[in-house]
C-alpha positions as a Markdown table, in Angstrom:
| # | Residue | x | y | z |
|---|---|---|---|---|
| 1 | Met | 17.7 | 21.7 | 7.8 |
| 2 | Glu | 19.8 | 18.6 | 7.5 |
| 3 | Val | 22.7 | 18.2 | 5.0 |
| 4 | Phe | 22.8 | 15.1 | 3.1 |
| 5 | Ser | 25.3 | 13.7 | 0.5 |
| 6 | Ile | 24.6 | 10.6 | -1.7 |
| 7 | Ser | 27.6 | 9.3 | -3.3 |
| 8 | Arg | 25.6 | 7.1 | -5.9 |
| 9 | Ile | 22.0 | 6.6 | -6.4 |
| 10 | Thr | 20.4 | 4.7 | -9.4 |
| 11 | Thr | 17.1 | 6.1 | -10.7 |
| 12 | Pro | 15.0 | 5.5 | -13.7 |
| 13 | Glu | 16.5 | 8.9 | -15.1 |
| 14 | Gly | 20.1 | 7.9 | -14.4 |
| 15 | Ile | 23.0 | 7.4 | -11.9 |
| 16 | Phe | 23.6 | 10.6 | -9.8 |
| 17 | Arg | 25.7 | 12.0 | -7.0 |
| 18 | Ile | 23.7 | 14.4 | -5.0 |
| 19 | Ser | 24.5 | 16.9 | -2.1 |
| 20 | Gly | 21.7 | 19.1 | -0.7 |
| 21 | Glu | 19.6 | 19.8 | 2.3 |
| 22 | Thr | 16.3 | 18.4 | 3.6 |
| 23 | Ala | 13.9 | 20.3 | 5.9 |
| 24 | Ile | 10.5 | 19.3 | 7.5 |
| 25 | Asn | 7.7 | 21.8 | 6.7 |
| 26 | Lys | 5.0 | 21.0 | 9.7 |
| 27 | Ser | 1.6 | 22.3 | 9.0 |
| 28 | Ser | -1.3 | 21.9 | 11.3 |
| 29 | Thr | -2.2 | 18.4 | 9.7 |
| 30 | Thr | 0.9 | 17.2 | 7.9 |
| 31 | Ala | 4.5 | 17.2 | 7.8 |
| 32 | Glu | 6.1 | 17.6 | 4.3 |
| 33 | His | 9.8 | 17.3 | 3.3 |
| 34 | Ser | 11.5 | 19.7 | 1.2 |
| 35 | Ile | 14.7 | 19.0 | -0.5 |
| 36 | Tyr | 17.2 | 21.8 | -1.7 |
| 37 | Ile | 19.9 | 20.3 | -4.0 |
| 38 | Thr | 23.0 | 22.1 | -3.9 |
| 39 | Ala | 25.2 | 19.8 | -6.3 |
| 40 | Leu | 24.0 | 17.3 | -9.0 |
| 41 | Asp | 26.4 | 15.1 | -10.9 |
| 42 | Ile | 25.2 | 12.6 | -13.6 |
| 43 | Met | 27.1 | 9.5 | -14.4 |
| 44 | Ser | 28.3 | 9.9 | -18.2 |
| 45 | Thr | 30.3 | 7.6 | -20.3 |
| 46 | Asp | 33.3 | 9.7 | -19.3 |
| 47 | Gly | 32.4 | 9.7 | -15.7 |
| 48 | Trp | 30.7 | 12.1 | -13.4 |
| 49 | Gln | 29.3 | 15.3 | -15.1 |
| 50 | Ala | 28.1 | 18.2 | -13.2 |
| 51 | Leu | 24.7 | 19.5 | -13.9 |
| 52 | Asp | 23.8 | 23.2 | -13.3 |
| 53 | Val | 21.0 | 23.1 | -10.8 |
| 54 | Ser | 20.3 | 26.9 | -11.1 |
| 55 | Val | 18.7 | 26.5 | -14.6 |
| 56 | Asp | 15.1 | 26.2 | -15.0 |
| 57 | Ser | 15.4 | 23.2 | -17.4 |
| 58 | Met | 16.9 | 21.1 | -14.6 |
| 59 | Gln | 13.9 | 21.6 | -12.3 |
| 60 | Thr | 11.9 | 18.9 | -14.0 |
| 61 | Leu | 14.6 | 16.3 | -13.3 |
| 62 | Ile | 15.2 | 17.5 | -9.7 |
| 63 | Cys | 11.5 | 17.1 | -9.1 |
| 64 | Ser | 11.5 | 13.5 | -10.5 |
| 65 | Leu | 14.4 | 12.7 | -8.4 |
| 66 | His | 12.8 | 13.7 | -5.1 |
| 67 | Pro | 10.9 | 10.5 | -4.2 |
| 68 | His | 14.1 | 8.7 | -4.9 |
| 69 | Ile | 16.2 | 10.9 | -2.7 |
| 70 | Leu | 13.6 | 10.5 | 0.2 |
| 71 | Cys | 13.5 | 6.8 | -0.3 |
| 72 | His | 17.4 | 6.7 | -0.2 |
| 73 | Leu | 17.3 | 8.8 | 3.0 |
| 74 | Lys | 14.6 | 6.6 | 4.5 |
| 75 | Val | 12.3 | 9.5 | 5.0 |
| 76 | Glu | 8.5 | 9.1 | 4.5 |
| 77 | Ala | 7.0 | 11.3 | 1.9 |
């Protein structure tokens, strides 16, 4: 696993600060990148607001951020 930290990324869902790890899962035919987010903050009107990545309701947002994170890290999805 490789640790990553993105200080600011703008997506259709908002502006985020993200820390986490990426890994490559190699199967017999393809390589798939998995992302594990350890810290996620969103830019609010009062500055950075921490989001709780452990809550189930955040998983939809986290999944929608995956392509943006992979693109930012210059990883082919």
